[in-house]
Each structure stands twice: as structure tokens, then as C-alpha cells.
Coordinates of C-alpha atoms and ligand atoms in Angstrom, one line a residue:
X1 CA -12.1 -9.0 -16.1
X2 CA -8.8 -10.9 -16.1
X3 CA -8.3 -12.9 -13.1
X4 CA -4.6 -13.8 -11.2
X5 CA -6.0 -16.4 -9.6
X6 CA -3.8 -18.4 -11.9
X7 CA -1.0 -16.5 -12.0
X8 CA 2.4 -17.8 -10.2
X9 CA 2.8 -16.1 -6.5
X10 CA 4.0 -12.8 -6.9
X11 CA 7.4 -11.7 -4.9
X12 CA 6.5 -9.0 -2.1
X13 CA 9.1 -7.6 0.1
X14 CA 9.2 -8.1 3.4
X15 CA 8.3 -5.5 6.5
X16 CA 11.6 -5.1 7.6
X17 CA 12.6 -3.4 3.6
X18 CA 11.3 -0.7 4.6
X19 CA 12.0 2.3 7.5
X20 CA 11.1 1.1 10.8
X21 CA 9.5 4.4 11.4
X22 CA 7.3 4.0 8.3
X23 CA 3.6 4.0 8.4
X24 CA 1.4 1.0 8.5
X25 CA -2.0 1.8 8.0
X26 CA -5.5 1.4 6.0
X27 CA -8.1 4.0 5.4
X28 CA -12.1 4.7 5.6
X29 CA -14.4 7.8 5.1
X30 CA -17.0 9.0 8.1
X31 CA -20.1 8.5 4.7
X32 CA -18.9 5.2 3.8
X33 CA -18.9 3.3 7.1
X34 CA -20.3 4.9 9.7
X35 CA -23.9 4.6 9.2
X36 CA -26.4 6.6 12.4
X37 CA -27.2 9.4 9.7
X38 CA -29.7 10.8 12.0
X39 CA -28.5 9.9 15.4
X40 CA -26.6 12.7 17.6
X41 CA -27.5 15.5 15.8
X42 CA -26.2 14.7 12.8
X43 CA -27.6 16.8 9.5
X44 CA -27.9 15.7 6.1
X45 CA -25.4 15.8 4.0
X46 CA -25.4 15.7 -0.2
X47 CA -24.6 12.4 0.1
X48 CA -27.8 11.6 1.7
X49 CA -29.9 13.9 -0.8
X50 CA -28.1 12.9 -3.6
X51 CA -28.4 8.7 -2.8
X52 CA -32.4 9.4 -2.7
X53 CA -32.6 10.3 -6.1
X54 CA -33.5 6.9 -7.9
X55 CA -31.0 6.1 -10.3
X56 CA -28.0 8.0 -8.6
X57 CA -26.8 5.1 -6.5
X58 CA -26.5 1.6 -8.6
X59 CA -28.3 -0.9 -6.3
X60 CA -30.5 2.1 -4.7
X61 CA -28.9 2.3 -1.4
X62 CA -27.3 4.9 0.8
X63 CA -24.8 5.7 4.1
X64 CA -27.5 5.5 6.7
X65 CA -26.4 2.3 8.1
X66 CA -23.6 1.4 6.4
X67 CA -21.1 -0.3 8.2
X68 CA -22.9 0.7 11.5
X69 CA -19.2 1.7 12.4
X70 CA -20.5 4.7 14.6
X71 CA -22.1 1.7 17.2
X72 CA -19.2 -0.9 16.1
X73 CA -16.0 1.0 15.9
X74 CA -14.7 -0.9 19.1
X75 CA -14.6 -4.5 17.2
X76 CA -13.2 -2.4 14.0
X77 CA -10.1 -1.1 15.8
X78 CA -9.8 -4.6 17.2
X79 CA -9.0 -5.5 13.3
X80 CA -7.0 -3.1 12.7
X81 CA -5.1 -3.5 16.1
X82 CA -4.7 -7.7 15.5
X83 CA -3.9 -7.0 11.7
X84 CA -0.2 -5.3 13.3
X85 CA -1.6 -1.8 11.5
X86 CA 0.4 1.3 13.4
X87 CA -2.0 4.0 11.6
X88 CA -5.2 4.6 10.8
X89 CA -6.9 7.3 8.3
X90 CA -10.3 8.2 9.0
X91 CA -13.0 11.7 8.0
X92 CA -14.9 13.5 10.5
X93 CA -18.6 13.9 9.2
X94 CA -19.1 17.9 8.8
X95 CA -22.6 16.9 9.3
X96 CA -21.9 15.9 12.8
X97 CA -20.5 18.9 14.0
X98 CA -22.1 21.5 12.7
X99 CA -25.9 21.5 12.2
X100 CA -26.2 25.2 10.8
X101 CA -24.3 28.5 9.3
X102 CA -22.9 30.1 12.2
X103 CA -24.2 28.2 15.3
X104 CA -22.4 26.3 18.1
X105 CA -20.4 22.8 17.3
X106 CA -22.5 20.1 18.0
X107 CA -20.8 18.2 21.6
X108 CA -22.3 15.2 20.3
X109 CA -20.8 14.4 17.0
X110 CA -17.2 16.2 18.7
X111 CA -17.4 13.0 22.0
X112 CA -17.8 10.8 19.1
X113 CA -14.6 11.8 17.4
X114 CA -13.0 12.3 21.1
X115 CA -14.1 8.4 21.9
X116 CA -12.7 7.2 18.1
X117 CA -9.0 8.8 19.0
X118 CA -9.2 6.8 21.8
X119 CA -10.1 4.1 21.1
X120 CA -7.2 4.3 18.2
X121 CA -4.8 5.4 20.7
X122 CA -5.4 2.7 23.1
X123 CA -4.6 0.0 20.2
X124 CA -1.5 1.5 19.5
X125 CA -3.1 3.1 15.7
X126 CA -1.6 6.5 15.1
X127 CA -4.5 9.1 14.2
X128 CA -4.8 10.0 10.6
X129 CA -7.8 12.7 10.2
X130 CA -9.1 13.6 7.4
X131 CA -11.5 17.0 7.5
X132 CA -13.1 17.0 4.3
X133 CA -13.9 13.3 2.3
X134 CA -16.7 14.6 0.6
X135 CA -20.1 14.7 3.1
X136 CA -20.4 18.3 2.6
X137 CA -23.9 19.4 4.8
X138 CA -27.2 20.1 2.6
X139 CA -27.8 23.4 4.0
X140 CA -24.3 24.7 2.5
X141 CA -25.3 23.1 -1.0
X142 CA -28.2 25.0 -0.6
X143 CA -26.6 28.0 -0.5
X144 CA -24.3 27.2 -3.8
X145 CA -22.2 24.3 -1.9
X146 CA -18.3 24.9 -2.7
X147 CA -19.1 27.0 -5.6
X148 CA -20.0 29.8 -2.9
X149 CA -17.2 31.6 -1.4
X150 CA -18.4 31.8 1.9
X151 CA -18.4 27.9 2.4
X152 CA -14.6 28.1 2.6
X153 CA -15.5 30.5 5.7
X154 CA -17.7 27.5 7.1
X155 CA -15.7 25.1 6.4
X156 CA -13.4 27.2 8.8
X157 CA -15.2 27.0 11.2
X158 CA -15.4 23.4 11.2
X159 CA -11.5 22.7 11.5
X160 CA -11.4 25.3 14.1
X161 CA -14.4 23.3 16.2
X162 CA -12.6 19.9 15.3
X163 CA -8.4 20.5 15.6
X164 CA -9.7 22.3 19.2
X165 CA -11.6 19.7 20.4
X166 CA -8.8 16.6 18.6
X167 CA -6.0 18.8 18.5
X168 CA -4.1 17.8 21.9
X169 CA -3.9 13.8 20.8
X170 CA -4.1 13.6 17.0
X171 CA -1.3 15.7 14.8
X172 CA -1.5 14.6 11.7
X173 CA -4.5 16.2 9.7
X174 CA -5.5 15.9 5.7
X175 CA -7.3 19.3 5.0
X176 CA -9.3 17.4 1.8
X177 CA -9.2 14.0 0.1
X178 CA -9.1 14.1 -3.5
X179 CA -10.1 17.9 -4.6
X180 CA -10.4 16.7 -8.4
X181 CA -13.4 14.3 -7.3
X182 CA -15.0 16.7 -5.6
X183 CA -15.1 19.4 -8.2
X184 CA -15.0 17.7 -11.6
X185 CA -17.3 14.5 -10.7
X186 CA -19.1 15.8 -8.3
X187 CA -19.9 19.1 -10.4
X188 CA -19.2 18.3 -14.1
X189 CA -19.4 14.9 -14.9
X190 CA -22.3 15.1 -12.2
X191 CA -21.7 10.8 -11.1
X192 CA -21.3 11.8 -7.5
X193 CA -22.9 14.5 -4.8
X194 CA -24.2 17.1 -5.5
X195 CA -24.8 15.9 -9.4
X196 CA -24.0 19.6 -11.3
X197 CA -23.0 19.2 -14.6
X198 CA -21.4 22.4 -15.2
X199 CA -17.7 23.2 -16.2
X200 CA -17.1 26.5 -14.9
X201 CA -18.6 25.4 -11.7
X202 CA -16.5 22.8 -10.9
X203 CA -13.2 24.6 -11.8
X204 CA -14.6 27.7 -8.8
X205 CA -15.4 24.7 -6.5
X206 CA -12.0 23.3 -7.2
X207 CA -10.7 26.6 -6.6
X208 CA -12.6 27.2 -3.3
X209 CA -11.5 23.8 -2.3
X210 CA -7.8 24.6 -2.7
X211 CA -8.3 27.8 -1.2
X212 CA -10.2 26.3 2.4
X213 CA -7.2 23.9 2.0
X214 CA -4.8 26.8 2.3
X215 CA -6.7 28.6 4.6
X216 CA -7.0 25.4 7.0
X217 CA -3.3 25.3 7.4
X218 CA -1.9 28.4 9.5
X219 CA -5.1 27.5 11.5
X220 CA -4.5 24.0 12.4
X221 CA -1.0 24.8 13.3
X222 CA -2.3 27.6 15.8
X223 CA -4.9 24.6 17.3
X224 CA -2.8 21.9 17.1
X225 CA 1.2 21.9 18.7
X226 CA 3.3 19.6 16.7
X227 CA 0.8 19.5 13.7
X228 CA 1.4 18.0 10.4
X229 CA -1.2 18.9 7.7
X230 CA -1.1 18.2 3.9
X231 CA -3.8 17.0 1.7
X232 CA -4.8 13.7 -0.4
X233 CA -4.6 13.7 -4.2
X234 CA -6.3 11.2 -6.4
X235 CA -3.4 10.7 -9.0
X236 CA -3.0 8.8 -12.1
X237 CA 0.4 8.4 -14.6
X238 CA -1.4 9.4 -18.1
X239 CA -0.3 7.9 -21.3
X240 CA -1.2 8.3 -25.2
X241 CA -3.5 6.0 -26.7
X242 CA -0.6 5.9 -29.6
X243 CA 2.3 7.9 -30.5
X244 CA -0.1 10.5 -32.9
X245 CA 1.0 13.6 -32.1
X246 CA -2.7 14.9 -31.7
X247 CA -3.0 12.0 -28.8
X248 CA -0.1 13.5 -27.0
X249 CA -1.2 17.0 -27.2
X250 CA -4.9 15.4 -26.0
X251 CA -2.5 13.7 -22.8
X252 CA -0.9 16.7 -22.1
X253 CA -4.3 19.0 -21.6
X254 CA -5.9 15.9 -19.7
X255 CA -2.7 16.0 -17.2
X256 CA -3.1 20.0 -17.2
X257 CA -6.5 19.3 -15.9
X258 CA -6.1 15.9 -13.3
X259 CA -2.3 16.6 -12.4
X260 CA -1.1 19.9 -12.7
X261 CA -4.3 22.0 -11.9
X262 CA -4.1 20.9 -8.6
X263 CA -0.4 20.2 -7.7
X264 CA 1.1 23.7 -9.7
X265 CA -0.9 25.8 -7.3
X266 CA -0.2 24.3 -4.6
X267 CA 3.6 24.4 -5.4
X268 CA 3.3 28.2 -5.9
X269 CA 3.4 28.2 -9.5
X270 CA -0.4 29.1 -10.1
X271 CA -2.9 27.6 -12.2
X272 CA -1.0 25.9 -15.7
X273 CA -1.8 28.9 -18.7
X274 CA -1.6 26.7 -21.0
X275 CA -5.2 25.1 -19.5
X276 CA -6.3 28.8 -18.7
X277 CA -6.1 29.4 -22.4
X278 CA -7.5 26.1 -23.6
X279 CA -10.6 26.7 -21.1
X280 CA -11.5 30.5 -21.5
X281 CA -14.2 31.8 -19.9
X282 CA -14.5 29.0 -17.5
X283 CA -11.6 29.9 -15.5
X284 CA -12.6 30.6 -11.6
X285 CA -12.5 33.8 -10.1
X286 CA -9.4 34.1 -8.3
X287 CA -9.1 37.4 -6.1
X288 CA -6.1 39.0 -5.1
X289 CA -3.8 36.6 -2.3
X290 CA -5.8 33.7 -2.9
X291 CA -2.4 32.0 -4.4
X292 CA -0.6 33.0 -2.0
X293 CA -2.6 31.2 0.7
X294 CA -3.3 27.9 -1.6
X295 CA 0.9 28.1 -1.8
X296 CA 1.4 27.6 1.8
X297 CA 3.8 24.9 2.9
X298 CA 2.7 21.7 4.1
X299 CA 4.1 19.0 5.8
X300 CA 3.5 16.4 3.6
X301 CA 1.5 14.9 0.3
X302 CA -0.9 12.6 0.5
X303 CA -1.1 10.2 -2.6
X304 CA -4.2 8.3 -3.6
X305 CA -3.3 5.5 -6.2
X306 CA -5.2 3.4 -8.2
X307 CA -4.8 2.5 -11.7
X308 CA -3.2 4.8 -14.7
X309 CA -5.1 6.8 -17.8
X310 CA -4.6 6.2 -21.2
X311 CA -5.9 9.1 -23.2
X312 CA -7.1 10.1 -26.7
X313 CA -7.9 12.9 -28.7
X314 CA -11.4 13.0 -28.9
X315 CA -13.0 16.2 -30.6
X316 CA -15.5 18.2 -28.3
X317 CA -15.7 15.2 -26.1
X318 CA -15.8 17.7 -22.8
X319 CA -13.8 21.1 -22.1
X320 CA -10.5 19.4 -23.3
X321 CA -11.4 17.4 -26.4
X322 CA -9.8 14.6 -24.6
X323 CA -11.1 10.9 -23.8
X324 CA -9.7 8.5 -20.9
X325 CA -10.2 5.0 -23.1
X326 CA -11.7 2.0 -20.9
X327 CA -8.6 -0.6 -20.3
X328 CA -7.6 -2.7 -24.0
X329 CA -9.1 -6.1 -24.2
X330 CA -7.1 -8.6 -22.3
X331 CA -5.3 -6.1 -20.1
X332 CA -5.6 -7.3 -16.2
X333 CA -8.4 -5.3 -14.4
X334 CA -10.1 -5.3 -11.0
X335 CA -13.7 -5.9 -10.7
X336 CA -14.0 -1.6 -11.2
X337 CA -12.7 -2.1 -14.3
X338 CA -9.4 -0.4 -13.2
X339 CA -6.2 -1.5 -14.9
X340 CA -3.9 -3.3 -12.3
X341 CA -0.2 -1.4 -12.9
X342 CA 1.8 -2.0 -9.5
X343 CA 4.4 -0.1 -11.9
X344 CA 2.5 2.8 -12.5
X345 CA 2.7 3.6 -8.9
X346 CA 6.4 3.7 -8.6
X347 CA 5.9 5.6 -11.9
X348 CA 4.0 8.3 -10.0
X349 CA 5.8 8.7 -7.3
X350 CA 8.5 9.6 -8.9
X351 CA 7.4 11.8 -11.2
X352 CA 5.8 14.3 -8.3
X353 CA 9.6 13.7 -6.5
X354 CA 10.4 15.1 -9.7
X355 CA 8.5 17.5 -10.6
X356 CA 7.5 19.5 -7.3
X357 CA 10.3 18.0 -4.3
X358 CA 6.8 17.8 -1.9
X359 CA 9.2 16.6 1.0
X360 CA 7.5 13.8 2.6
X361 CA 4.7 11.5 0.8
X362 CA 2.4 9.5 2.1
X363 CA 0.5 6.6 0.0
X364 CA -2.7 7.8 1.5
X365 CA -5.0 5.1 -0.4
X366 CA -4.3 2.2 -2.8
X367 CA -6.2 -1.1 -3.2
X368 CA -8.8 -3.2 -4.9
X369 CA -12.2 -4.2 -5.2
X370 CA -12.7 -7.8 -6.7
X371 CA -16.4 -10.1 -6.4
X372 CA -15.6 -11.4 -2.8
X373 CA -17.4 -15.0 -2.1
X374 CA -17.7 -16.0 0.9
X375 CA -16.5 -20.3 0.9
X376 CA -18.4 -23.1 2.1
X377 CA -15.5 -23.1 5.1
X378 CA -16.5 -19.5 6.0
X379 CA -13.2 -18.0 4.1
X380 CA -12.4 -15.6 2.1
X381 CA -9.9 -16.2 -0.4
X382 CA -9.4 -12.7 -2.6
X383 CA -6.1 -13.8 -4.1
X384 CA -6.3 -11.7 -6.5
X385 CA -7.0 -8.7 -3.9
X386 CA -3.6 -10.3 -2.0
X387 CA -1.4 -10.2 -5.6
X388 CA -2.8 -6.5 -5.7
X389 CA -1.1 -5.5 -2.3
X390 CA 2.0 -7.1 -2.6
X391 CA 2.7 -6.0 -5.9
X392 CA 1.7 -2.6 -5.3
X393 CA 4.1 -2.7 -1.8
X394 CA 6.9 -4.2 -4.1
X395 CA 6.3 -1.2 -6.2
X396 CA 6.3 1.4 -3.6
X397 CA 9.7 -0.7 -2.1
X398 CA 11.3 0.0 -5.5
X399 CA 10.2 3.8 -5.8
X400 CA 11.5 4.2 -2.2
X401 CA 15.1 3.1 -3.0
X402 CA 15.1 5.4 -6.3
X403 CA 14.8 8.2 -3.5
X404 CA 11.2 8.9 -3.2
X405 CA 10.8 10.1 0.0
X406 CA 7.5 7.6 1.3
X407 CA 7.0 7.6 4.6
X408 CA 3.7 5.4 5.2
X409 CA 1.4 3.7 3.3
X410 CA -2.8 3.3 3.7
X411 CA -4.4 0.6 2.2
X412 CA -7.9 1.3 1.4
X413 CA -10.1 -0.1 3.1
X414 CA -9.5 -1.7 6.4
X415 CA -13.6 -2.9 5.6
X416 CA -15.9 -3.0 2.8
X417 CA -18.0 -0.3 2.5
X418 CA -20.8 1.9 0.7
X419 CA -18.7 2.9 -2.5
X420 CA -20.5 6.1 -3.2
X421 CA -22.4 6.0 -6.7
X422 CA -21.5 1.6 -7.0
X423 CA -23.4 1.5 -3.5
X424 CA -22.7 -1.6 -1.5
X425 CA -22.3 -3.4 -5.1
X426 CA -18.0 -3.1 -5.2
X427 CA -15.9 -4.1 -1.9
X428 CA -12.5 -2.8 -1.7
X429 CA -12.6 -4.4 2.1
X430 CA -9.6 -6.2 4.2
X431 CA -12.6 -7.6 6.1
X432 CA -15.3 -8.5 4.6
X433 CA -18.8 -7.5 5.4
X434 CA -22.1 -9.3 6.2
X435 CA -24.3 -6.1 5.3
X436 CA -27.3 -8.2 6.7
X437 CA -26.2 -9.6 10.2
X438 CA -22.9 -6.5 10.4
X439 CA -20.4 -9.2 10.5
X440 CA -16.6 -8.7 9.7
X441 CA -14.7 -11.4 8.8
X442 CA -10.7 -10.8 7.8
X443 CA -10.2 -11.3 4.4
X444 CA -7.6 -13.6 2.9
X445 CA -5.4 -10.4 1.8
X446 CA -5.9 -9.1 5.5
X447 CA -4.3 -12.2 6.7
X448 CA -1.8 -12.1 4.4
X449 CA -0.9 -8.0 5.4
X450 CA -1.3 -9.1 9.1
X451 CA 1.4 -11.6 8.7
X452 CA 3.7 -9.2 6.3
X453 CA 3.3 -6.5 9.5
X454 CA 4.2 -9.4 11.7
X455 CA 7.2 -10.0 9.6
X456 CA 6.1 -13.6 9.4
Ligands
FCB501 C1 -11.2 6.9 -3.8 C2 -12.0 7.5 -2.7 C3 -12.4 6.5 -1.6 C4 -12.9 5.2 -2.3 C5 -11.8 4.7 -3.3 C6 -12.2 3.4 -3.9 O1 -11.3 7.8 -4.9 O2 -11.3 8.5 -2.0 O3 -13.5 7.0 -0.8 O4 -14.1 5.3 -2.9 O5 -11.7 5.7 -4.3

């Protein structure tokens, strides 16, 4: 890792660059802070099976207390209220509202939701709900997980349970976070729930993701009035390892896969042939209208953003004899081992503005996880974490006056939290977190976005 910590200040722009309407906000998942796995009513989920496999999760640890946000969400909002945020993205646990195939929505786990929209409305935070961020039940795994059809039926029957219950005070729904992480790390490169490691099933669970994505639409617009419904992408600018022609060719079929496998469909232009033919016989089974519905239009894009992807030919190295190469030695990296490129996010944006006119976008994550210490005085100073955000915001300033249409921006995470297979290792936090005695303390880059919102 290359620190900043040395580095001169960066320049940031200020609040008032940007809309006044735009969106102030940060972002956390129900499995990664919410902790009370069992209390409620609440079912198991893969995360829960998968986390109890030794080995799985780095320091051996899992969601069941987590943040203990379910019990502390009060003091949370309080953060988020004092840190001048106007938004707020948050997941409903599937878990919590639905206990088995066909039976009645848990009241339980739907008050909880009911007493979090409050309590964000009451501080002045917009509600941001997400409907899927990964914490699918163990009882649909257990009957194939997104790789079956008919959990796109259940999963149904969830956003009906939850836009009714929500629907009169929160408009703004994401259908799924990140569809590629779900299907390709989650079922082929087998790092995160439910741990397959099988092509062809990943690329039918993408498919059955994208489809319970288009299906969710027309549905939360007959629940919700007003609604505005999109999904969040986990997106990354590519570029060759060198100018080789066989590295290019080896970018282009890695993009097929990350980039346009999920954003042609959904732009009505179907899955990219060119991938079709590299993959054969592990295409999905598509049936007849399924296109259709994944094509239906949204209300906005949501854009996860974190660091770019340089890529080489590799042969048989996976379905697309393609590699992503760890960062060169002596590039700047977060504690992850992500490459820091504010650039590449103004880079992004403006090559979906480009290629796909989604109409509104929303920077529905961004940040960084760096080896937070706590000071003798009780501070803690993340500079590094600080240079990330303002040179990412001065990034997304610059995109936004080349005409990308950006209407908000989420900084993930508004606390440290249980970062799935790195466990409680890696903090991407604003506020910091005392896992032992559940204390949050504002970070030095919370500060500085509290004063940025304050225009100070
Ligand atoms: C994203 C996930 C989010 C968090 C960040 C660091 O891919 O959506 O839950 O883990 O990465």
C-alpha cells in the first residue's frame, strides 16, 4: 500500500458546485450492519450458512451482531442527520419478511422497516431502499437459490409484502445491488454466498436476477404512487495491460462479461453475441418475453464505483481466457488493494452517458477502506480515506459539467461494517466502530463531509 498521508491537500469542490436538488447521502446493507439474526422472526440466510463454514470468512466471523444496528439505528440516524446527509440507502433483509415459500409476510421484520423510514424521515434523510443486497433466505438456496426460476416468483412476493407495507413514504426503490456479484462471485468464482463454482450457473442466476429486476418494476409502480425504481451496478473502466492486440481482444470479452452483459439487456439490446459465442453452451436459458421484461424502463441507474480493471490475455484462465492483474507496484491503493483513480470515475460515467443515455444516475456507492487507528486523543484521522472522497467528488463535479446527468451521490458506508468474505478485518466506515463496547465515533473524513454538506 501507498499512503497520501504525505501528499499535498487535494482541491475538492465545494457543496454549493453542485444542484441544490442533488443527493447527499451514504449507504449500508441490512447483512452488514444490522446484526439480531435470529430475533423477530428472522430466517437464515446464505450469508449466515455460508460465514459458518471455516475458512469462508477471513477472521471467522459473521452478521449476527454486527453493527447491532437493528437495536441502535436511532444513534445511527443521529450521524447521518448531524453529518448534513439528505439521503440514506439502506436493504431490507428477505429473511425478515418472509420465513417460508408461500406463507404470510412476517409483521415483525415489516414494523422494523416501518420504524427505520421513520426514523429517516424524522431526520430529514430521504429513503433509499434497496430490495435485494445479497441475504437471499437458505430455504430458497435450498431449492437451487437464483439459479431456480421460481425464486424470481418469491422474490415477487417479497417486493409486493415490502413496497405495500413502505410504499406510501419511501419512493425511491433499487430492485438489486450489484447483479454481477451476485452471480459471478457468488456462483463461479465461489468467494461469497452461496460458494458455487460453476459457470453456466452463474450466467442463469444472472439471468434470473435481471429478470426479478424486470419483473419488480411494473409491480412497484402499481404499490408505490410516485415511484422511482432502477438498480445498482458494480462498474469498473477496463483497460489493456499493453497495447498487444491479443490484450485488447482479452479487455474487450472481460467488458462483454462485467459491463455489457448486464447493461445491453437492460437497454433492450439483449445479451452481447459476441460473449454468446465466446461462452457456448453456458449461455442461460432465456424463454420467450423474458427480454422484453428485463428491457423495461426505469427511472434511474444506480452506479457502484470503486477502482478500474486492467486486464490481460491469459489462456484458459476462466470462461474468457482473460486475467484482471493486481494494481503495478508503486501505483496508489487502499487497504483492499484497490487502485485509487478519482479519474476513472468521471471516466465511467461518461462512457454509460455515452453508450446507453440511462437518463438520471445516481453514484449509488463509492469509498474506501484504509487500517483505521484509533489516536491516543480518541480521533480518527483517515486522511487518506478524506483525499479519497474529495477527489472522487471533484471527479464526479467534472463528469457532471461534461453533461453526465448525476443527480446524488452515496458514499459507502455511513459505519464500518462486516465486509462479507474480509469479515470485520476491512472498514470502509465514516464512523468508526468499537466492535467490542458498539461505539461509533465520526471519522476524520465524516467531519470533513459534514462540514463540505454544511458548506463550511
Ligand atoms: C460493494 C458492496 C458493498 C460493500 C462494498 C465495499 O461491492 O455492494 O456491500 O461490500 O463493495
Amino acid at each position: 500500500m501507498t499512503t497520501t498521508a504525505s501528499r499535498p491537500e487535494p482541491s475538492a469542490p465545494s457543496r454549493g458546485d453542485f444542484a441544490p436538488d442533488f443527493l447527499w447521502g451514504c449507504a449500508t446493507s441490512s447483512y452488514q450492519i444490522e446484526g439480531a439474526g435470529r430475533e423477530d422472526g428472522r430466517v437464515e440466510s446464505i450469508w449466515d450458512r455460508f460465514a459458518a463454514t471455516p475458512g469462508n470468512i477471513k477472521d471467522g466471523s459473521n452478521g449476527s451482531v454486527a453493527c447491532d444496528h437493528y437495536h441502535r439505528w436511532p444513534e445511527d440516524f443521529d450521524i447521518g442527520r448531524d453529518m448534513g446527509l439528505n439521503a440514506y440507502r439502506f436493504s431490507i433483509a428477505w429473511p425478515r419478511i418472509f420465513s417460508e415459500v408461500g406463507g404470510k409476510p412476517n409483521e415483525k421484520g415489516l414494523d422494523f422497516y416501518s420504524r427505520l423510514v421513520d426514523g429517516m424521515l424524522e431526520r430529514g434523510l430521504q429513503p433509499w431502499a434497496t430490495l435485494y443486497h445479497w441475504d437471499l433466505p437458505q430455504y430458497l438456496q435450498d431449492r437451487g437459490g437464483w439459479n431456480n426460476r421460481a425464486t424470481v416468483d418469491a422474490y415477487l412476493a417479497f417486493v409486493d409484502a415490502v413496497t405495500r407495507r413502505l410504499g406510501d413514504r419511501v419512493q425511491h426503490w433499487i430492485t438489486h445491488n450489484e447483479p454481477w456479484c451476485t452471480a459471478i462471485i457468488g456462483n463461479y468464482e465461489g468467494w461469497h454466498a452461496p460458494g458455487n463454482t460453476d459457470f453456466k450457473t452463474a450466467l442463469q442466476v444472472a439471468h434470473h436476477v435481471l429478470l426479478s429486476h424486470g419483473k419488480a418494476v411494473p409491480l412497484i409502480r402499481a404499490n408505490v404512487a410516485h415511484a422511482r425504481t432502477g438498480l445498482a451496478l458494480s462498474l469498473h473502466p477496463v483497460r489493456p495491460a499493453s497495447s498487444q492486440l491479443e490484450d485488447i481482444a482479452a479487455t474487450e470479452r472481460h467488458d462483454g462479461l462485467r459491463y455489457r452483459w448486464f447493461l445491453d439487456p437492460l437497454y433492450g439490446r439483449g445479451y452481447p453475441q459476441a460473449i454468446l459465442e465466446t461462452i457456448g453452451d453456458a449461455a442461460p436459458v432465456v424463454l420467450p418475453g423474458d427480454l422484453e421484461a428485463i428491457a423495461v424502463p426505469t427511472d434511474f441507474l444506480g452506479v457502484n464505483y470503486y477502482f478500474p480493471e486492467t486486464i490481460e490475455h491469459a489462456p484458459g484462465h476462466g470462461p474468457l481466457s482473460a486475467r484482471v492483474l493486481p494494481p503495478a507496484p508503486g501505483v496508489e491503493t487502499t487497504y483492499m488493494g484497490w487502485e485509487v483513480a478519482p479519474q476513472g470515475l468521471a471516466e465511467l460515467l461518461l462512457r454509460i452517458e455515452n453508450d446507453y443515455r440511462p437518463g438520471p444516475m445516481y453514484v449509488t456507492e463509492n469509498g474506501s477502506c484504509y487500517a483505521d487507528e484509533v489516536g491516543a486523543d480518541g480521533e480518527i484521522d483517515d486522511v487518506e480515506r478524506r483525499h479519497y472522497l474529495m477527489r472522487h467528488l471533484a471527479a464526479l463535479n467534472a463528469a457532471i459539467k461534461d453533461g453526465v446527468p448525476v443527480k446524488g451521490y452515496f458514499a459507502w458506508s455511513l459505519l464500518d461494517n462486516f465486509e462479507w468474505a474480509e469479515g470485520y478485518l476491512k472498514r470502509f466506515g465514516l464512523t468508526y466502530i468499537d466492535y467490542a463496547s458498539q461505539q461509533r465515533r465520526l471519522k476524520g473524513s465524516g467531519k470533513w463531509y459534514r462540514s463540505f454538506l454544511r458548506g463550511e
